[in-house]
Structures are given as structure tokens and as C-alpha cells.
Amino acid sequence: DIQMTQSPSTLSASVGDRVTITCRAGQSIRSWLAWYQQKAGKAPRLLIYQASILESGIPSRFSGSGSGTEFTLTISGLQPDDFATYYCQQYDIFPWTFGQGTKVEVK
Amino acid sequence: EVQLVESGGGLVHPGGSLRLSCAASGLSFMDYEMNWVRQAPGKGLEWVANISRSGDMTHYSDSVRGRFTISRDNAKNSIFLQINSLRVEDTAIYYCASGGLCTTDVCHNTAYFQHWGQGTLLIVSS
């Protein structure tokens, strides 16, 4: 199985901050990576797919980059609605696997 | 608006069986691969099973292969998860999730989870 490792596990930030979350894959997954946002008690929401393509309806302050084994999710100008847990997921090789999650909390 | 609505969760004893359902609306159902993803209490997300658009191909995580069976009824815009030999560690919220829109022969590049249901809770306990 391809292990996905996110860092940090928890991130403390303030409204307006630029936030970066890293996701590393145990082997190359080319660009087959997605990012999700999940708020407490809610289903996850797709933010980005194919490493850098913004899902329809997602604010442009979210961006993704990377390929191979290292990927980043950046939030440019954190908003109150962005405090949540973020997951990366590879869909190159079965079984598809998620990172352990990064919780973005209020500083 | 796309809606995925799961049902069938509940409290089941270890070793028991259960069938989860997911009804889809607002999308061209046969253009989407479908999945089950679960989340144990306080834990992260775990992909469980995938089914192709026609239903002729399925994939499972190692932790459920041989005990879980995913199926779909395209006439009813629904997917199902038959769960047998339940274990305490199967306790989780089970989400139904679609892939991305796929209109080509192969759906590899749309294998992310685009639409999600609200989830149904399965508790396995004696």
C-alpha cells in the first residue's frame, strides 16, 4: 500500500495567514492526488484533484502543487470558514489511501 | 444539485451482517464510479470499496476484502455494501462517494471522491 504522510498534524494559525500543508507519498503517484476539507460532524468536501486542479465552487485562495512524491496545499489568506481538518488522498494505485489529516486550528 | 443519501446503519453484534444503501440523485449515475469510504470515531478517512460504472469491476481494501461486497443497481441509481462477519473495528461512519464524471473508457483520472453523502453510522458491539 502507498503510505501518505501529512505534515504537520496540527497547525495553529490566524485569520489572514498563509497556510501550507505538505503531503508525501511513499512512492511516486505522478499527479494523482486529491485534497479534502472536513469540518466536525460533516462529510469531507473535495477541494483539489490531480494535484492542482481546483474543484468547481472552491475559493481561489486554495491551491495545490507538486508531483511524484511531494505535494502541498496552500491557503492564501486563511478565512474563519477554513478552520477544519484537511486530508490528502492518492488515487494512482489501489488501494487508494489517505493521509492522516492536518487539523488547522485557531492560534 | 447532487445528493447521495446513505441508509442502513445501526447497532450490530460482532459476527453479524448488515446491508448499507446509497441513493443518488442529481447526476448521470452511470457516468460515475462509486465508492464507500469510512471513518472510525475520532479517526481519519479510509477508502473501503469501489465499483465501476457498469458494476462489472470491484476493488476492496485489504481490511474488508472477503467480508464486504459492493454492488450497484443503475436502474435505481443506487449502490450497496453488504457487510458480513462484522468486527468491532468496523465501527465507523460509512460514506458513499462518487468519483468524478467519467465519459471515457477508463476512469483512472477521475478516481477522486467528488460527491459525498452525509454518512451512516455503523456500530459493532456486543
Short mmCIF file of C-alpha atoms in Angstrom, two decimals:
data_model
loop_
_atom_site.label_atom_id
_atom_site.label_comp_id
_atom_site.label_asym_id
_atom_site.label_seq_id
_atom_site.Cartn_x
_atom_site.Cartn_y
_atom_site.Cartn_z
CA ASP A 1 0.00 0.00 0.00
CA ILE A 2 1.16 3.56 -0.65
CA GLN A 3 1.62 5.41 2.60
CA MET A 4 0.60 9.05 2.62
CA THR A 5 2.18 11.25 5.29
CA GLN A 6 0.92 14.72 6.04
CA SER A 7 2.74 17.41 7.99
CA PRO A 8 2.11 18.99 10.30
CA SER A 9 -0.58 17.01 12.10
CA THR A 10 -1.85 20.20 13.72
CA LEU A 11 -1.34 23.77 12.58
CA SER A 12 -2.23 26.85 14.60
CA ALA A 13 -2.94 29.91 12.51
CA SER A 14 -4.76 33.24 12.45
CA VAL A 15 -7.24 34.69 10.01
CA GLY A 16 -5.33 36.16 7.09
CA ASP A 17 -2.34 33.83 7.43
CA ARG A 18 -0.87 31.93 4.52
CA VAL A 19 -1.03 28.24 5.42
CA THR A 20 0.84 25.37 3.80
CA ILE A 21 0.23 21.67 4.36
CA THR A 22 2.58 19.03 2.96
CA CYS A 23 1.69 15.53 1.83
CA ARG A 24 4.36 12.95 0.99
CA ALA A 25 3.73 9.69 -0.80
CA GLY A 26 5.71 6.51 -0.14
CA GLN A 27 6.31 6.15 -3.88
CA SER A 28 5.61 8.21 -6.97
CA ILE A 29 1.91 8.78 -7.59
CA ARG A 30 2.53 11.10 -10.55
CA SER A 31 -0.16 13.79 -10.16
CA TRP A 32 -2.99 11.56 -8.92
CA LEU A 33 -3.59 13.36 -5.67
CA ALA A 34 -6.65 15.00 -4.19
CA TRP A 35 -7.21 17.27 -1.18
CA TYR A 36 -10.32 17.33 1.00
CA GLN A 37 -11.61 19.57 3.77
CA GLN A 38 -13.66 18.12 6.61
CA LYS A 39 -15.43 20.02 9.34
CA ALA A 40 -16.55 18.38 12.58
CA GLY A 41 -19.64 16.24 12.09
CA LYS A 42 -19.70 16.78 8.34
CA ALA A 43 -18.74 14.80 5.27
CA PRO A 44 -15.47 15.67 3.55
CA ARG A 45 -15.52 18.11 0.66
CA LEU A 46 -13.30 17.85 -2.41
CA LEU A 47 -11.03 20.88 -2.81
CA ILE A 48 -8.43 19.92 -5.38
CA TYR A 49 -7.82 16.97 -7.70
CA GLN A 50 -4.98 15.95 -9.98
CA ALA A 51 -2.68 17.76 -7.55
CA SER A 52 -3.52 21.28 -8.70
CA ILE A 53 -6.97 21.50 -10.29
CA LEU A 54 -9.44 23.46 -8.20
CA GLU A 55 -12.83 21.83 -7.85
CA SER A 56 -15.76 23.91 -9.04
CA GLY A 57 -17.06 26.28 -6.38
CA ILE A 58 -13.93 26.18 -4.24
CA PRO A 59 -12.47 29.62 -3.44
CA SER A 60 -9.33 30.59 -5.30
CA ARG A 61 -7.41 31.09 -2.04
CA PHE A 62 -6.96 27.30 -2.09
CA SER A 63 -4.21 25.99 -4.35
CA GLY A 64 -2.31 22.75 -4.79
CA SER A 65 1.03 21.87 -6.26
CA GLY A 66 3.51 19.03 -6.60
CA SER A 67 4.02 15.77 -8.41
CA GLY A 68 5.74 12.47 -7.81
CA THR A 69 6.05 12.10 -4.05
CA GLU A 70 5.72 15.59 -2.61
CA PHE A 71 2.64 17.78 -2.66
CA THR A 72 1.41 20.93 -0.96
CA LEU A 73 -1.93 22.53 -0.21
CA THR A 74 -1.78 26.28 0.31
CA ILE A 75 -4.47 28.54 1.70
CA SER A 76 -3.62 32.15 0.83
CA GLY A 77 -5.37 34.33 3.36
CA LEU A 78 -6.99 31.99 5.88
CA GLN A 79 -10.69 32.71 6.46
CA PRO A 80 -12.79 31.83 9.53
CA ASP A 81 -14.56 29.15 7.49
CA ASP A 82 -11.24 27.41 6.76
CA PHE A 83 -10.60 26.08 10.25
CA ALA A 84 -11.05 22.37 9.65
CA THR A 85 -9.15 19.13 9.05
CA TYR A 86 -7.54 18.57 5.66
CA TYR A 87 -6.73 15.22 4.06
CA CYS A 88 -4.70 14.25 1.02
CA GLN A 89 -5.55 11.09 -0.94
CA GLN A 90 -3.72 9.21 -3.67
CA TYR A 91 -5.64 7.56 -6.48
CA ASP A 92 -2.79 6.24 -8.57
CA ILE A 93 -2.66 2.69 -7.27
CA PHE A 94 -5.18 0.56 -5.38
CA PRO A 95 -5.79 0.56 -2.50
CA TRP A 96 -6.40 4.27 -2.55
CA THR A 97 -5.03 5.78 0.63
CA PHE A 98 -5.43 8.95 2.66
CA GLY A 99 -3.02 10.94 4.74
CA GLN A 100 -3.69 11.00 8.47
CA GLY A 101 -5.07 14.54 8.32
CA THR A 102 -3.95 18.03 9.30
CA LYS A 103 -6.09 19.99 11.70
CA VAL A 104 -5.97 23.75 11.17
CA GLU A 105 -6.91 25.40 14.44
CA VAL A 106 -7.21 28.93 15.76
CA LYS A 107 -3.98 30.33 17.11
CA GLU B 1 -27.89 19.50 -7.03
CA VAL B 2 -26.16 16.17 -6.49
CA GLN B 3 -27.42 14.23 -3.49
CA LEU B 4 -26.12 10.97 -2.08
CA VAL B 5 -28.19 9.58 0.78
CA GLU B 6 -26.94 6.62 2.79
CA SER B 7 -29.08 4.37 4.95
CA GLY B 8 -28.92 1.07 6.76
CA GLY B 9 -26.51 1.77 9.60
CA GLY B 10 -27.18 0.73 13.15
CA LEU B 11 -26.01 -1.39 16.07
CA VAL B 12 -24.90 -4.91 15.19
CA HIS B 13 -23.24 -7.66 17.20
CA PRO B 14 -19.81 -8.95 16.22
CA GLY B 15 -20.13 -11.64 13.57
CA GLY B 16 -23.36 -10.18 12.29
CA SER B 17 -24.29 -8.83 8.87
CA LEU B 18 -25.74 -5.62 7.53
CA ARG B 19 -26.51 -4.03 4.18
CA LEU B 20 -25.87 -0.36 3.60
CA SER B 21 -27.56 1.54 0.77
CA CYS B 22 -26.85 4.80 -1.01
CA ALA B 23 -29.38 6.52 -3.26
CA ALA B 24 -28.06 9.05 -5.76
CA SER B 25 -29.85 11.90 -7.47
CA GLY B 26 -28.92 14.98 -9.49
CA LEU B 27 -26.23 13.24 -11.54
CA SER B 28 -25.97 10.95 -14.54
CA PHE B 29 -25.40 7.94 -12.33
CA MET B 30 -23.98 5.63 -14.96
CA ASP B 31 -21.19 8.13 -15.70
CA TYR B 32 -19.73 7.75 -12.21
CA GLU B 33 -17.75 5.07 -10.48
CA MET B 34 -18.90 4.79 -6.89
CA ASN B 35 -17.18 4.14 -3.59
CA TRP B 36 -17.60 3.53 0.10
CA VAL B 37 -15.28 5.41 2.45
CA ARG B 38 -15.40 5.00 6.22
CA GLN B 39 -14.25 6.94 9.24
CA ALA B 40 -13.88 5.37 12.66
CA PRO B 41 -14.79 7.63 15.61
CA GLY B 42 -12.15 10.33 16.00
CA LYS B 43 -10.00 8.83 13.24
CA GLY B 44 -9.11 9.59 9.64
CA LEU B 45 -10.64 8.53 6.37
CA GLU B 46 -10.29 5.02 4.96
CA TRP B 47 -11.32 4.01 1.46
CA VAL B 48 -13.23 0.71 1.59
CA ALA B 49 -14.57 -0.30 -1.83
CA ASN B 50 -15.01 0.86 -5.43
CA ILE B 51 -17.33 -0.26 -8.21
CA SER B 52 -17.11 0.52 -11.89
CA ARG B 53 -19.85 2.29 -13.80
CA SER B 54 -21.32 -0.91 -15.19
CA GLY B 55 -20.76 -2.82 -11.96
CA ASP B 56 -18.55 -5.45 -13.58
CA MET B 57 -15.40 -4.48 -11.69
CA THR B 58 -14.89 -4.04 -7.98
CA HIS B 59 -11.93 -3.28 -5.72
CA TYR B 60 -11.58 -3.54 -1.96
CA SER B 61 -9.22 -2.54 0.78
CA ASP B 62 -7.31 -5.41 2.35
CA SER B 63 -9.11 -4.89 5.67
CA VAL B 64 -12.53 -5.73 4.20
CA ARG B 65 -11.84 -7.99 1.21
CA GLY B 66 -13.75 -11.24 1.54
CA ARG B 67 -16.23 -9.80 4.07
CA PHE B 68 -17.66 -6.77 2.23
CA THR B 69 -19.37 -6.77 -1.17
CA ILE B 70 -20.12 -3.61 -3.12
CA SER B 71 -22.82 -3.64 -5.78
CA ARG B 72 -24.93 -1.19 -7.73
CA ASP B 73 -28.34 -1.01 -9.40
CA ASN B 74 -28.13 1.53 -12.20
CA ALA B 75 -31.87 1.35 -12.80
CA LYS B 76 -32.41 2.63 -9.25
CA ASN B 77 -29.38 4.97 -9.09
CA SER B 78 -28.18 3.14 -6.01
CA ILE B 79 -25.20 1.36 -4.59
CA PHE B 80 -24.99 -1.10 -1.74
CA LEU B 81 -22.47 -2.52 0.69
CA GLN B 82 -23.13 -5.97 2.05
CA ILE B 83 -21.11 -6.39 5.22
CA ASN B 84 -20.61 -9.83 6.73
CA SER B 85 -18.59 -11.19 9.66
CA LEU B 86 -18.67 -7.81 11.34
CA ARG B 87 -15.85 -6.88 13.70
CA VAL B 88 -15.66 -4.25 16.42
CA GLU B 89 -13.08 -2.41 14.29
CA ASP B 90 -15.67 -1.97 11.53
CA THR B 91 -17.40 0.60 13.73
CA ALA B 92 -17.41 3.81 11.70
CA ILE B 93 -19.38 6.33 9.73
CA TYR B 94 -19.75 4.91 6.24
CA TYR B 95 -19.82 7.46 3.45
CA CYS B 96 -20.97 6.88 -0.09
CA ALA B 97 -18.82 8.87 -2.52
CA SER B 98 -18.81 9.24 -6.27
CA GLY B 99 -15.78 9.51 -8.45
CA GLY B 100 -15.51 12.36 -10.90
CA LEU B 101 -17.55 12.44 -14.08
CA CYS B 102 -16.13 9.81 -16.41
CA THR B 103 -17.21 9.55 -20.02
CA THR B 104 -14.16 7.72 -21.39
CA ASP B 105 -13.34 4.02 -21.37
CA VAL B 106 -11.07 4.28 -18.35
CA CYS B 107 -11.78 6.37 -15.25
CA HIS B 108 -8.34 6.46 -13.67
CA ASN B 109 -8.01 10.23 -13.89
CA THR B 110 -11.39 10.80 -12.22
CA ALA B 111 -10.86 8.41 -9.33
CA TYR B 112 -11.00 11.07 -6.63
CA PHE B 113 -14.13 11.45 -4.47
CA GLN B 114 -16.18 14.30 -5.90
CA HIS B 115 -19.58 13.98 -4.24
CA TRP B 116 -20.23 12.66 -0.73
CA GLY B 117 -23.25 11.59 1.23
CA GLN B 118 -23.83 12.59 4.83
CA GLY B 119 -22.81 9.15 6.08
CA THR B 120 -24.48 6.37 8.03
CA LEU B 121 -23.16 5.18 11.40
CA LEU B 122 -22.43 1.51 11.96
CA ILE B 123 -21.64 0.40 15.49
CA VAL B 124 -20.40 -3.13 16.06
CA SER B 125 -20.63 -4.04 19.72
CA SER B 126 -21.75 -6.88 21.94
#
